[in-house]
Coordinates of N, CA and C in Angstrom, one line a residue:
X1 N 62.9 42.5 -0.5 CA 62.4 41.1 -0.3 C 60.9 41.0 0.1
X2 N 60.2 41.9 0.9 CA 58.9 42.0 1.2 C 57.9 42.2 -0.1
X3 N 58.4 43.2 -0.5 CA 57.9 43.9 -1.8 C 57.8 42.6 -2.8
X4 N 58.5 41.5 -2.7 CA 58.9 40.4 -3.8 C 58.1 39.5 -3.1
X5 N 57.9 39.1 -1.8 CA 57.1 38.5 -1.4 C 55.7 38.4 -1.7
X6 N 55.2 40.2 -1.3 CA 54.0 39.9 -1.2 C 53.6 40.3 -2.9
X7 N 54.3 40.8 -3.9 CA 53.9 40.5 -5.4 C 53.6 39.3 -5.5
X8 N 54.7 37.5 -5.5 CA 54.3 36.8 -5.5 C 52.8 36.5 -4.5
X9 N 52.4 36.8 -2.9 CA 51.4 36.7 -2.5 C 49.9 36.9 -3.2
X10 N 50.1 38.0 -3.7 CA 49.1 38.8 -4.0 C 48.7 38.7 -5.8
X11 N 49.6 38.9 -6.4 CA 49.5 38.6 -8.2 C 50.2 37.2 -8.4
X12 N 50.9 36.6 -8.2 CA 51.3 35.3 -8.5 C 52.4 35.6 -9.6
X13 N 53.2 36.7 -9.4 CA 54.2 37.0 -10.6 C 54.8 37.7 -9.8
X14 N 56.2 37.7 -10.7 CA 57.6 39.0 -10.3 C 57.2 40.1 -9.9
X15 N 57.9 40.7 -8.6 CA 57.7 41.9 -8.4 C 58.0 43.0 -9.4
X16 N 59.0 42.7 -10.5 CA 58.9 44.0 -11.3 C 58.2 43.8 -12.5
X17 N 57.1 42.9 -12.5 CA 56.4 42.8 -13.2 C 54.9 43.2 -12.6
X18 N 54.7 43.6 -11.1 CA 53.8 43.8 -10.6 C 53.2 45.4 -10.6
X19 N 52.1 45.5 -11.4 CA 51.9 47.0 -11.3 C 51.5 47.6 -9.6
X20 N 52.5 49.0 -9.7 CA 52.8 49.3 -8.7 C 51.7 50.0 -8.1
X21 N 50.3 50.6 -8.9 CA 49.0 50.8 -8.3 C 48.2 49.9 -7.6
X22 N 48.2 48.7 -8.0 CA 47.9 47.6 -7.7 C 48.2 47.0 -6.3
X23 N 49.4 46.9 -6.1 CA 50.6 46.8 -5.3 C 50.1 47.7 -3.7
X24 N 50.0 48.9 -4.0 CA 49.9 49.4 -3.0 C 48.1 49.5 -2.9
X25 N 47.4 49.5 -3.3 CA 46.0 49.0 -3.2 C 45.6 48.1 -2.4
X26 N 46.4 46.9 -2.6 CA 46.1 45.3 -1.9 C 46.7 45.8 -0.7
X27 N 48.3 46.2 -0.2 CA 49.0 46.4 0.9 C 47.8 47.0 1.5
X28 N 47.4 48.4 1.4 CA 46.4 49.1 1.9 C 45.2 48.7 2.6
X29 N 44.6 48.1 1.5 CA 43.6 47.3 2.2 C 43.8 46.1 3.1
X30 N 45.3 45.6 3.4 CA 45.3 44.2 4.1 C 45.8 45.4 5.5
X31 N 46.3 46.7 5.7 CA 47.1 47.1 6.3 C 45.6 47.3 7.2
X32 N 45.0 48.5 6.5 CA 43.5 48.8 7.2 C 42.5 47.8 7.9
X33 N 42.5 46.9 6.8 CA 41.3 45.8 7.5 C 42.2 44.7 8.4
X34 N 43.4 44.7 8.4 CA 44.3 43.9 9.6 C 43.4 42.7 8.9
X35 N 43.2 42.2 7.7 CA 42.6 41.2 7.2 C 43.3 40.1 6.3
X36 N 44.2 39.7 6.7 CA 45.3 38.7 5.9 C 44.9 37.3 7.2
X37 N 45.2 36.0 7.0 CA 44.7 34.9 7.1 C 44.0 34.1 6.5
X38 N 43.9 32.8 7.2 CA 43.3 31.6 6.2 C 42.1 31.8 6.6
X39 N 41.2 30.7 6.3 CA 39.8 30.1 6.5 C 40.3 29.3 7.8
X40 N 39.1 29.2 7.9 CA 38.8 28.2 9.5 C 39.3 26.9 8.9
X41 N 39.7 25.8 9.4 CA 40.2 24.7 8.5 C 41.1 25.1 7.6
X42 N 41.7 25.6 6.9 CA 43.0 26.2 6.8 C 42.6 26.0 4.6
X43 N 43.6 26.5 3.9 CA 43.4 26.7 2.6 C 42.7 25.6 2.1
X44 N 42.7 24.3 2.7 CA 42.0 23.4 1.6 C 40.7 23.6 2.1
X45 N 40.0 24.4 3.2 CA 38.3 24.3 3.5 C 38.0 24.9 2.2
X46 N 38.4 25.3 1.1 CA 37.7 26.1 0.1 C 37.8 25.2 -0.8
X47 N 38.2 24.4 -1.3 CA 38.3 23.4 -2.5 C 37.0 22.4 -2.0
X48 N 37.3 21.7 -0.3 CA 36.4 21.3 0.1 C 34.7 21.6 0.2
X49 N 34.8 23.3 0.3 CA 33.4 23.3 0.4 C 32.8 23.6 -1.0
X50 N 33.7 23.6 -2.0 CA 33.2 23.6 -3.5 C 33.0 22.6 -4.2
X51 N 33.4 20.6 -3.3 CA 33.3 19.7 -3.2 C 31.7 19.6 -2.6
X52 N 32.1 19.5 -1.3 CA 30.5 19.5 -0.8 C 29.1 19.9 -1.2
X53 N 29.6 20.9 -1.9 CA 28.6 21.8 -2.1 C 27.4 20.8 -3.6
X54 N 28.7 20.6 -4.3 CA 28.6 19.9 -5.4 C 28.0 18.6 -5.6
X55 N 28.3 17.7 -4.3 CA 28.0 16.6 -4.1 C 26.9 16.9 -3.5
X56 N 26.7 17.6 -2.6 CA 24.9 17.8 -2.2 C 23.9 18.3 -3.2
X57 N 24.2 18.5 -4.3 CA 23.5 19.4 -5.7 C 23.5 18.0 -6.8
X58 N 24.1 16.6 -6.4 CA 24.1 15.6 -7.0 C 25.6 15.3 -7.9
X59 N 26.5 16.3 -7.5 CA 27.9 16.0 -8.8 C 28.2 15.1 -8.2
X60 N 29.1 14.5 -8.9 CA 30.1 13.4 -8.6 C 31.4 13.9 -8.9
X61 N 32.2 14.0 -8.4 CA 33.9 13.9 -8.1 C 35.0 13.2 -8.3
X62 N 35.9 13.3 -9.4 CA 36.8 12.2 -9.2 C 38.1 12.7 -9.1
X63 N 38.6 13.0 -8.0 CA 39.8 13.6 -7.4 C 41.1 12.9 -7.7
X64 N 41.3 11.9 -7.7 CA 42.4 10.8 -8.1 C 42.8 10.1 -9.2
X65 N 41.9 10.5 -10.3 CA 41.5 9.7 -11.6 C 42.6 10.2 -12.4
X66 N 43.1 9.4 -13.2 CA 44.1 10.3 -14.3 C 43.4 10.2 -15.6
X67 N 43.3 11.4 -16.7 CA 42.6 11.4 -17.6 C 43.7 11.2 -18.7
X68 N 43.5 10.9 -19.8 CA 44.2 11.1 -21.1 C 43.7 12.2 -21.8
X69 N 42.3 12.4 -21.6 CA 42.0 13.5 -22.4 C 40.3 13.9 -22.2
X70 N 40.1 15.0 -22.8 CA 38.6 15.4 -22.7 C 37.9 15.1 -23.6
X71 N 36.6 14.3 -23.7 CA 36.2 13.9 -24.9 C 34.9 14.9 -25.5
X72 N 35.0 16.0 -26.5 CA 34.6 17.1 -26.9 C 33.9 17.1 -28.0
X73 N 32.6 17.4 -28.1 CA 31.7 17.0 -29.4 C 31.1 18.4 -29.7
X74 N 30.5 18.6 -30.7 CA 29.7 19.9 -31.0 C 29.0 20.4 -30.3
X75 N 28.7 20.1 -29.5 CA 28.2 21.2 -28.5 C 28.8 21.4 -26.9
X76 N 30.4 20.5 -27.3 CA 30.8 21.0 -25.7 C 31.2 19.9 -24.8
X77 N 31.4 19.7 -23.9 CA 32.5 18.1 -23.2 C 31.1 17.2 -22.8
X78 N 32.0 16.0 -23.5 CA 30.6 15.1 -23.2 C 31.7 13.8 -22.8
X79 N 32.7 14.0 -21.8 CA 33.1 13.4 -20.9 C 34.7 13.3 -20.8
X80 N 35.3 12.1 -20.0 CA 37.0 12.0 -20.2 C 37.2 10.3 -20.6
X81 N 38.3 10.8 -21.4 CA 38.9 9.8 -21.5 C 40.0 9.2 -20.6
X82 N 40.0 8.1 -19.5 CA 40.9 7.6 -19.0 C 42.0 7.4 -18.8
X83 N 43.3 7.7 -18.2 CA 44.3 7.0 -19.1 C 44.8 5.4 -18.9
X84 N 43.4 4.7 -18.3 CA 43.1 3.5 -18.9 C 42.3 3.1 -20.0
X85 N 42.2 3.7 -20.0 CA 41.1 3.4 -21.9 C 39.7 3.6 -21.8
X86 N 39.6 3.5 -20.6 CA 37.7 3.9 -20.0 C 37.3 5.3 -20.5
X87 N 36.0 4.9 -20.8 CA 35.4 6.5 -20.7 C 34.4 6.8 -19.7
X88 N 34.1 8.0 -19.3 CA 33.5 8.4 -18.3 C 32.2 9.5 -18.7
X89 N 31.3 9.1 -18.9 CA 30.4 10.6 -20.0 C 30.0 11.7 -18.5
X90 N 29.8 12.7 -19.2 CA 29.8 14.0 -18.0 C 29.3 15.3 -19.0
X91 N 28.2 15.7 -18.3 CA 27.8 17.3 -19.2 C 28.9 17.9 -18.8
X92 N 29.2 18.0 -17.7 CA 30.2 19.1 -17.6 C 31.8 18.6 -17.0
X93 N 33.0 19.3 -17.9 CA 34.7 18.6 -17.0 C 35.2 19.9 -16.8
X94 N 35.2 20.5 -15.3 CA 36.3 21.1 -14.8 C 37.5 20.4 -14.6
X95 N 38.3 21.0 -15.4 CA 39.9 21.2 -15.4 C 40.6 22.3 -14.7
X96 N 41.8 21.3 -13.7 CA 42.9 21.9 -13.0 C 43.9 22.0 -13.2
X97 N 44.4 21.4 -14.4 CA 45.4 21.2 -15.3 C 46.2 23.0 -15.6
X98 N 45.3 23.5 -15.4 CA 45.9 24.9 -16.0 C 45.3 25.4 -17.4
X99 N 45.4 26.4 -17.6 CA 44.5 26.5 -19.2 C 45.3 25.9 -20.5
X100 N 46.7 26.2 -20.5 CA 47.5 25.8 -21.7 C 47.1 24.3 -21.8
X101 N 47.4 23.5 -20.4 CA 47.5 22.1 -21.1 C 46.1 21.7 -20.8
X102 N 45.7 22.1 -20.3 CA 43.5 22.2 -20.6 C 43.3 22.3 -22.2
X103 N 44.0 22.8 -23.2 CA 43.5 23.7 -24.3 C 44.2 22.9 -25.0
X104 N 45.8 22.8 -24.7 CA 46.3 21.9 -25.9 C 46.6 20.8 -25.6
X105 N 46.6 19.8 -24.5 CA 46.6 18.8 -24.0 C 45.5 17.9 -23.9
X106 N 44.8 18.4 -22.9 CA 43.6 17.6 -22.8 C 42.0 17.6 -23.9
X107 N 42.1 18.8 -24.4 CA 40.9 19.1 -24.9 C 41.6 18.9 -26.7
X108 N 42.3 19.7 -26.9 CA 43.0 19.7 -28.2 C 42.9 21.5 -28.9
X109 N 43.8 21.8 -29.7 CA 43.8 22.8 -30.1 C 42.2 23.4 -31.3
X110 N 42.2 22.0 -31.7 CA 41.5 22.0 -32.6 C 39.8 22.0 -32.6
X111 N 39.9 22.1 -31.2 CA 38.5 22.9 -30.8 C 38.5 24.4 -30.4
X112 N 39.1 25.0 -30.6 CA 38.6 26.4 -30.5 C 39.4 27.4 -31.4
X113 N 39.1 28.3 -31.9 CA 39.7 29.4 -32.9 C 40.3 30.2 -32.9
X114 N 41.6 30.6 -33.7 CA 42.5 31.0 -33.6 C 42.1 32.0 -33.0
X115 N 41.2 33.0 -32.9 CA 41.8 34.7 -31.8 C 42.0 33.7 -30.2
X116 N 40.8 33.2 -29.8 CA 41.3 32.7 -28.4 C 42.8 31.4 -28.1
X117 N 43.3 30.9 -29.6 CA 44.4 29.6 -29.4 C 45.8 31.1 -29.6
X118 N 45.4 32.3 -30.3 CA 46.4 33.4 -30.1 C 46.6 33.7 -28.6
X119 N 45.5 34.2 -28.1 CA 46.0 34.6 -27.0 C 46.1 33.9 -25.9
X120 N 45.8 32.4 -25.7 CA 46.3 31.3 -24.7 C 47.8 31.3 -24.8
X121 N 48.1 31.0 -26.8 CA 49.6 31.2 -26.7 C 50.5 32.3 -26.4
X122 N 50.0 33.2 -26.2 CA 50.5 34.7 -25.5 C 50.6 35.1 -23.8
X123 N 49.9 33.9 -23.2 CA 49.7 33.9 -21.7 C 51.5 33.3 -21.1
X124 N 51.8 33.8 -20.3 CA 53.1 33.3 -19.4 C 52.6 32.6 -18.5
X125 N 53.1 31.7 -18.0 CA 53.1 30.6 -16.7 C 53.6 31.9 -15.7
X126 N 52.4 31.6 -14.6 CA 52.8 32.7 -13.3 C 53.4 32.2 -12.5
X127 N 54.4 32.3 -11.2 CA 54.9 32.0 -9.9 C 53.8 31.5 -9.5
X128 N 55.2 30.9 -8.4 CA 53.6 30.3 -7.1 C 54.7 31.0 -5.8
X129 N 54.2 31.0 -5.2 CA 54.2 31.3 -4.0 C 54.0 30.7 -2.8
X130 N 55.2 30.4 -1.7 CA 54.9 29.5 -0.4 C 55.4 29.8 0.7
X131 N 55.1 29.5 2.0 CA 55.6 29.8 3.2 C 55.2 28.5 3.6
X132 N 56.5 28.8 5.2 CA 56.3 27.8 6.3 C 56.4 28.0 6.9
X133 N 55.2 27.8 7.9 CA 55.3 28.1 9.1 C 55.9 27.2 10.2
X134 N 56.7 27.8 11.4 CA 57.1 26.5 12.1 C 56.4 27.4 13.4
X135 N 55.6 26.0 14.2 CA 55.3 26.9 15.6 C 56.5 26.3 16.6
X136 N 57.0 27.1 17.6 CA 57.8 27.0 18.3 C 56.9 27.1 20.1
X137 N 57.8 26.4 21.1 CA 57.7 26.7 22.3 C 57.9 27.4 22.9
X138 N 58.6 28.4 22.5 CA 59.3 29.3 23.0 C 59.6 30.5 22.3
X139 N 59.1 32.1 22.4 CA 59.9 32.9 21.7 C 61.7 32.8 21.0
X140 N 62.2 32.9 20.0 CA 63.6 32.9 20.1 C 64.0 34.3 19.4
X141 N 63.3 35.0 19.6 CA 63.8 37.0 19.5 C 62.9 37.1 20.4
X142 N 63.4 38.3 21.0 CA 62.3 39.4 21.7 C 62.1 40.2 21.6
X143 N 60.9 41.0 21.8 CA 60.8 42.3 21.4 C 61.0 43.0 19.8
X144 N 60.7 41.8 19.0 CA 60.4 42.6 17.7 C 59.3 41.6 16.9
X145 N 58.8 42.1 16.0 CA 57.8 41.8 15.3 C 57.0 42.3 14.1
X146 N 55.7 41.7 13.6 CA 55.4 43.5 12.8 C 54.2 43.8 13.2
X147 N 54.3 45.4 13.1 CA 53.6 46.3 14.2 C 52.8 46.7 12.5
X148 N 51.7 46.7 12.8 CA 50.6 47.6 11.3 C 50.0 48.7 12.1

């Protein structure tokens, strides 16, 4: 179950899909550097400071917006289409959609060429992975734990 755990932790896929050099590489190095944890401000400070960072550099952000689609011309995204009918022009659209429905969804197939639309369609959807933490008042075991 650990070994299944930290595959999903670490590769985002099945543990017997997880190469097992790999595997013991990452353990190793989290065992040595006792370096596993979040960020200060906890997993979203990194989305956030890639936000900030952006908006101090002059981007604009639209976090909540729902798109219909990416609107793509010869030389590359030149904005979204809404899925109210609006358009929005933009040199540049990062997409979180994921790559498949980035590629065949939003953007369309028919912008890019068959060796890279082959190997999009040859990619597998990976695991996710999640924990919960609950803090308690009170120990409820004693005396065990993990020791590295």
């Amino acid at each position: 179950a650990l070994f299944g755990f930290l595959s999903g932790l670490y590769f985002v896929i099945r543990d017997d899909e997880t190469p097992v050099g790999e595997w013991v590489r990452c353990s190793r190095e989290m065992a040595v550097n006792k370096s596993t944890g979040y960020p200060i401000g906890g997993t979203g400070a990194i989305p956030q400071a890639y936000v900030r960072i952006l908006e101090e550099h002059g981007g604009r952000i639209h976090r909540t917006t729902p798109i219909r689609r990416s609107a793509v011309g010869d030389r590359g995204a030149k904005g979204v289409e809404l899925r109210n009918g609006a358009f929005r022009a933009s040199d540049i659209v990062i997409s979180n959609a994921g790559l498949k429905p980035t590629v065949f969804s939003l953007v369309g197939r028919e912008h890019y060429g068959k060796e890279f639309l082959d190997k999009v369609d040859g990619y597998e959807y990976s695991f996710c992975c999640g924990a919960v933490k609950i803090a308690l008042d009170e120990p409820i075991i004693e005396g065990r734990g993990m020791v590295l």
